[in-house]
CSV table of C-alpha atoms and ligand atoms in Angstrom, one decimal:
chain,number,residue,atom,x,y,z
A,3,MET,CA,0.0,0.0,0.0
A,4,ARG,CA,1.1,3.5,-0.8
A,5,ILE,CA,-0.1,6.6,1.0
A,6,ASP,CA,0.9,10.1,-0.2
A,7,ILE,CA,0.0,12.8,2.3
A,8,ILE,CA,-0.2,16.4,1.2
A,9,SER,CA,0.4,18.8,4.1
A,10,VAL,CA,1.4,22.4,4.9
A,11,VAL,CA,3.1,21.2,8.1
A,12,PRO,CA,4.9,18.0,6.9
A,13,ASP,CA,7.1,18.0,10.1
A,14,LEU,CA,4.0,17.0,12.0
A,15,LEU,CA,3.9,13.7,10.1
A,16,GLN,CA,7.5,12.5,10.7
A,17,SER,CA,7.3,10.8,14.0
A,18,PRO,CA,3.9,8.9,13.8
A,19,PHE,CA,5.2,6.5,11.2
A,20,SER,CA,8.7,5.9,12.6
A,21,HIS,CA,7.7,3.6,15.5
A,22,SER,CA,6.4,0.3,16.4
A,23,ILE,CA,3.9,-1.4,14.1
A,24,LEU,CA,3.9,1.2,11.3
A,25,LYS,CA,7.7,1.3,11.3
A,26,ARG,CA,7.7,-2.5,10.9
A,27,ALA,CA,5.1,-2.2,8.1
A,28,LYS,CA,7.4,0.2,6.2
A,29,GLU,CA,10.5,-2.0,6.9
A,30,ARG,CA,8.7,-5.0,5.5
A,31,GLY,CA,7.8,-3.1,2.4
A,32,LEU,CA,4.1,-3.5,3.1
A,33,LEU,CA,3.4,0.2,3.5
A,34,GLU,CA,5.0,3.2,2.0
A,35,VAL,CA,4.2,6.7,3.4
A,36,ASN,CA,5.3,9.7,1.6
A,37,VAL,CA,4.7,13.2,2.9
A,38,ILE,CA,4.6,16.1,0.4
A,39,ASN,CA,5.0,19.7,1.3
A,40,LEU,CA,2.2,21.6,-0.4
A,41,ARG,CA,4.3,24.8,-0.4
A,42,ASP,CA,6.6,23.2,-2.8
A,43,PHE,CA,3.7,23.5,-5.3
A,44,SER,CA,3.0,27.1,-4.7
A,45,THR,CA,3.8,29.3,-7.7
A,46,SER,CA,4.2,32.5,-5.7
A,47,LYS,CA,7.4,33.9,-4.4
A,48,GLN,CA,6.2,33.8,-0.8
A,49,LYS,CA,5.1,30.2,-1.2
A,50,GLN,CA,1.6,31.2,-0.5
A,51,VAL,CA,-1.0,28.4,-0.2
A,52,ASP,CA,-4.0,30.2,1.4
A,53,ASP,CA,-6.0,33.4,0.6
A,54,TYR,CA,-8.9,35.4,1.9
A,55,GLN,CA,-12.4,34.0,1.3
A,56,TYR,CA,-14.7,35.5,-1.3
A,57,GLY,CA,-17.7,37.0,0.5
A,58,GLY,CA,-15.6,38.0,3.5
A,59,GLY,CA,-15.4,36.5,6.9
A,60,ALA,CA,-12.7,35.4,9.2
A,61,GLY,CA,-10.2,32.7,8.3
A,62,MET,CA,-8.2,31.8,5.2
A,63,VAL,CA,-9.0,29.2,2.5
A,64,MET,CA,-6.5,26.9,0.9
A,65,MET,CA,-6.1,28.0,-2.7
A,66,CYS,CA,-6.8,25.9,-5.8
A,67,GLU,CA,-3.5,26.1,-7.7
A,68,PRO,CA,-1.0,24.6,-5.3
A,69,ILE,CA,-3.3,21.7,-4.5
A,70,SER,CA,-4.2,21.1,-8.1
A,71,ASN,CA,-0.5,21.3,-9.2
A,72,CYS,CA,0.4,18.9,-6.4
A,73,ILE,CA,-2.3,16.3,-7.2
A,74,GLU,CA,-1.7,16.5,-11.0
A,75,HIS,CA,2.0,16.0,-10.3
A,76,LEU,CA,1.4,12.9,-8.2
A,77,LYS,CA,-1.2,11.5,-10.7
A,78,LYS,CA,1.3,11.6,-13.5
A,79,GLN,CA,3.5,9.2,-11.6
A,80,ARG,CA,0.9,6.6,-10.6
A,81,SER,CA,-2.9,6.0,-10.4
A,82,TYR,CA,-4.7,6.3,-7.1
A,83,ASP,CA,-7.6,4.3,-5.8
A,84,GLU,CA,-8.9,7.2,-3.6
A,85,ILE,CA,-8.1,10.9,-3.2
A,86,ILE,CA,-9.1,11.6,0.4
A,87,TYR,CA,-9.7,15.0,2.0
A,88,MET,CA,-9.5,14.9,5.8
A,89,THR,CA,-12.1,17.3,7.1
A,90,PRO,CA,-14.5,17.5,10.1
A,91,ASP,CA,-17.5,17.5,7.7
A,92,GLY,CA,-16.5,14.2,6.1
A,93,GLU,CA,-17.9,10.7,6.8
A,94,VAL,CA,-16.9,9.7,10.3
A,95,MET,CA,-14.2,7.0,10.3
A,96,ASN,CA,-15.0,3.6,11.7
A,97,GLN,CA,-13.6,0.1,11.6
A,98,LYS,CA,-15.8,-1.1,8.8
A,99,MET,CA,-14.6,1.8,6.6
A,100,MET,CA,-11.0,1.0,7.4
A,101,ASN,CA,-11.5,-2.7,6.6
A,102,THR,CA,-12.9,-1.8,3.2
A,103,LEU,CA,-10.3,0.7,2.4
A,104,SER,CA,-7.5,-1.7,3.5
A,105,LEU,CA,-8.2,-3.7,0.4
A,106,LYS,CA,-7.1,-0.8,-1.8
A,107,ASN,CA,-3.6,0.0,-2.9
A,108,SER,CA,-2.9,3.7,-3.2
A,109,PHE,CA,-4.2,6.9,-1.6
A,110,ILE,CA,-3.6,10.5,-1.7
A,111,ILE,CA,-4.6,12.2,1.6
A,112,LEU,CA,-5.0,15.9,1.6
A,113,CYS,CA,-4.8,17.6,5.0
A,114,GLY,CA,-7.1,20.6,5.4
A,115,HIS,CA,-6.1,23.7,7.3
A,116,TYR,CA,-7.5,27.1,8.1
A,117,LYS,CA,-11.2,27.3,6.9
A,118,GLY,CA,-10.6,24.4,4.6
A,119,ILE,CA,-10.0,24.1,0.9
A,120,ASP,CA,-11.6,25.8,-2.1
A,121,GLU,CA,-14.8,23.9,-2.9
A,122,ARG,CA,-13.7,23.4,-6.5
A,123,ILE,CA,-10.8,21.1,-5.4
A,124,ARG,CA,-13.4,18.9,-3.7
A,125,GLN,CA,-15.5,18.8,-6.9
A,126,LEU,CA,-12.5,18.2,-9.2
A,127,TYR,CA,-10.3,15.7,-7.4
A,128,ILE,CA,-11.6,14.5,-4.1
A,129,THR,CA,-13.2,11.0,-4.1
A,130,LYS,CA,-13.7,10.6,-0.4
A,131,GLU,CA,-14.0,12.9,2.6
A,132,ILE,CA,-13.2,11.6,6.1
A,133,SER,CA,-13.5,12.9,9.6
A,134,ILE,CA,-12.1,11.2,12.7
A,135,GLY,CA,-14.9,12.4,15.0
A,136,ASP,CA,-17.2,15.2,16.0
A,137,TYR,CA,-14.7,17.7,17.3
A,138,VAL,CA,-12.4,20.1,15.5
A,139,LEU,CA,-8.7,19.8,15.1
A,140,SER,CA,-6.4,22.6,13.9
A,141,GLY,CA,-5.4,20.6,10.8
A,142,GLY,CA,-5.9,17.3,9.1
A,143,GLU,CA,-2.4,16.0,9.8
A,144,LEU,CA,-3.2,14.2,13.0
A,145,ALA,CA,-6.3,12.8,11.4
A,146,ALA,CA,-4.2,11.5,8.5
A,147,ALA,CA,-1.9,9.9,11.0
A,148,VAL,CA,-4.9,8.2,12.7
A,149,PHE,CA,-6.1,7.0,9.3
A,150,THR,CA,-2.6,5.6,8.3
A,151,ASP,CA,-2.2,3.8,11.6
A,152,ALA,CA,-5.7,2.3,11.5
A,153,ILE,CA,-5.2,1.0,7.9
A,154,GLY,CA,-1.6,0.1,8.2
A,155,ARG,CA,-2.2,-2.5,11.0
A,156,LEU,CA,-4.8,-4.3,8.8
A,157,LEU,CA,-2.4,-5.0,6.0
A,158,PRO,CA,-1.6,-8.8,5.8
A,159,GLY,CA,1.8,-9.5,7.4
A,160,VAL,CA,2.0,-6.3,9.4
A,161,LEU,CA,0.8,-7.7,12.7
A,162,ASN,CA,2.8,-10.7,13.8
A,163,ASP,CA,-0.1,-12.7,15.1
A,164,GLU,CA,-2.3,-12.7,12.1
A,165,THR,CA,-5.5,-13.2,14.1
A,166,SER,CA,-5.0,-10.3,16.4
A,167,ALA,CA,-6.6,-7.6,14.1
A,168,LEU,CA,-9.7,-9.9,13.9
A,169,THR,CA,-10.1,-9.9,17.7
A,170,ASP,CA,-9.9,-6.1,18.0
A,171,SER,CA,-12.7,-4.1,19.5
A,172,PHE,CA,-15.2,-3.2,16.8
A,173,GLN,CA,-14.4,-6.1,14.4
A,174,ASP,CA,-17.7,-7.7,15.2
A,175,ASN,CA,-19.3,-4.5,16.5
A,176,LEU,CA,-18.3,-5.5,20.0
A,177,LEU,CA,-15.8,-3.9,22.4
A,178,SER,CA,-13.0,-6.1,23.6
A,179,PRO,CA,-13.3,-8.1,26.8
A,180,PRO,CA,-11.1,-7.3,29.8
A,181,VAL,CA,-7.5,-8.7,29.7
A,182,TYR,CA,-5.1,-9.6,32.5
A,183,THR,CA,-1.5,-10.5,32.9
A,184,ARG,CA,0.7,-11.4,35.9
A,185,PRO,CA,0.4,-11.3,38.9
A,186,GLU,CA,-2.7,-13.3,39.8
A,187,ASN,CA,-3.4,-11.1,42.8
A,188,PHE,CA,-2.7,-7.3,42.5
A,189,LYS,CA,-3.8,-5.2,45.5
A,190,ASP,CA,-6.4,-7.9,46.3
A,191,LEU,CA,-7.9,-7.7,42.8
A,192,ILE,CA,-7.9,-11.3,41.5
A,193,VAL,CA,-7.8,-12.5,37.9
A,194,PRO,CA,-11.1,-14.3,37.1
A,195,ASP,CA,-10.8,-18.1,37.7
A,196,VAL,CA,-12.0,-19.0,34.3
A,197,LEU,CA,-8.9,-17.5,32.7
A,198,LEU,CA,-6.7,-19.8,34.8
A,199,SER,CA,-8.8,-22.9,34.0
A,200,GLY,CA,-7.0,-23.8,30.8
A,201,HIS,CA,-10.5,-24.7,29.4
A,202,GLU,CA,-10.5,-23.0,26.0
A,203,LYS,CA,-14.2,-23.2,25.3
A,204,LYS,CA,-15.1,-21.7,28.7
A,205,ILE,CA,-12.6,-19.0,28.2
A,206,ASN,CA,-13.9,-18.1,24.8
A,207,ASP,CA,-17.5,-18.1,26.1
A,208,TRP,CA,-16.5,-15.9,29.1
A,209,ARG,CA,-14.7,-13.4,26.8
A,210,HIS,CA,-17.7,-13.2,24.5
A,211,GLU,CA,-20.1,-12.6,27.4
A,212,GLN,CA,-17.8,-9.9,28.8
A,213,ALA,CA,-17.5,-8.3,25.4
A,214,LEU,CA,-21.3,-8.2,25.0
A,215,GLU,CA,-21.8,-6.9,28.5
A,216,ARG,CA,-19.2,-4.2,28.0
A,217,THR,CA,-20.8,-3.2,24.7
A,218,LYS,CA,-24.3,-3.1,26.2
A,219,THR,CA,-23.2,-0.7,29.0
A,220,ARG,CA,-20.7,1.4,27.2
A,221,ARG,CA,-21.7,1.5,23.5
A,222,PRO,CA,-25.3,0.2,23.1
A,223,ASP,CA,-25.4,2.0,19.7
A,224,LEU,CA,-22.9,-0.6,18.3
A,225,LEU,CA,-25.4,-3.4,18.9
A,226,ASN,CA,-27.9,-1.9,16.5
A,227,GLU,CA,-25.5,-1.6,13.6
A,228,GLU,CA,-25.5,-4.2,10.9
B,3,6GU,CL1,-10.1,15.1,9.4
B,3,6GU,N1,-9.7,17.5,10.3
B,3,6GU,C1,-9.9,18.5,11.2
B,3,6GU,N2,-9.3,19.6,11.0
B,3,6GU,N3,-10.6,18.3,12.3
B,3,6GU,C2,-11.2,17.1,12.4
B,3,6GU,C3,-11.1,16.1,11.6
B,3,6GU,C4,-10.3,16.3,10.5
B,3,6GU,N4,-11.8,15.0,12.0
B,3,6GU,C5,-12.3,15.4,13.2
B,3,6GU,N5,-12.0,16.7,13.4
């Protein structure tokens, strides 16, 4: 999978992909993340990428030309399955969306800033608009990092235990059950007996029950989704 991220603050996107699972995905050649500085595609001397909005009002808007130049440049080198705009008014990301998108190969992610991008860029180039939740971030970069993490860990061969992504919270619209490690007794809180029983079926049943219970109390909305 290849993810090309267009940003006005590319430095923000250095560290998130240099550790742990995403680092391993890159080292194994399963994921390539490329951060592009939008200012490199500005044609003005001051490297301008935003301008006042027509109609007035506070806040700048990301201009058409640098974004258009950048996307056209990238598209000359390869084709993309999706050109995604990270924006609070996009479709809210969930596990099902990530599962579907993880089957694709190549993405451009455009990170919004200021008041957002000129509407014509959305009309001309953007194939999908994604939000990571109902709150506002100061830019799309952290959302792009969240997207890349969520998709990267689903790629076959990235997680060592191939089954572990399947047992994540949300994979069957259930939250994960509680987990324990040593010691058996910590400050008088005891690991449930069943987990020490060695009885695989009982353990699986218990975990499923706990997952259901947790979902009912914390996220009943998940139980109504198909
Ligand atoms: Cl993708 N961008 C911004 N700026 N804020 C957000 C978001 C994205 N998702 C939730 N809030």
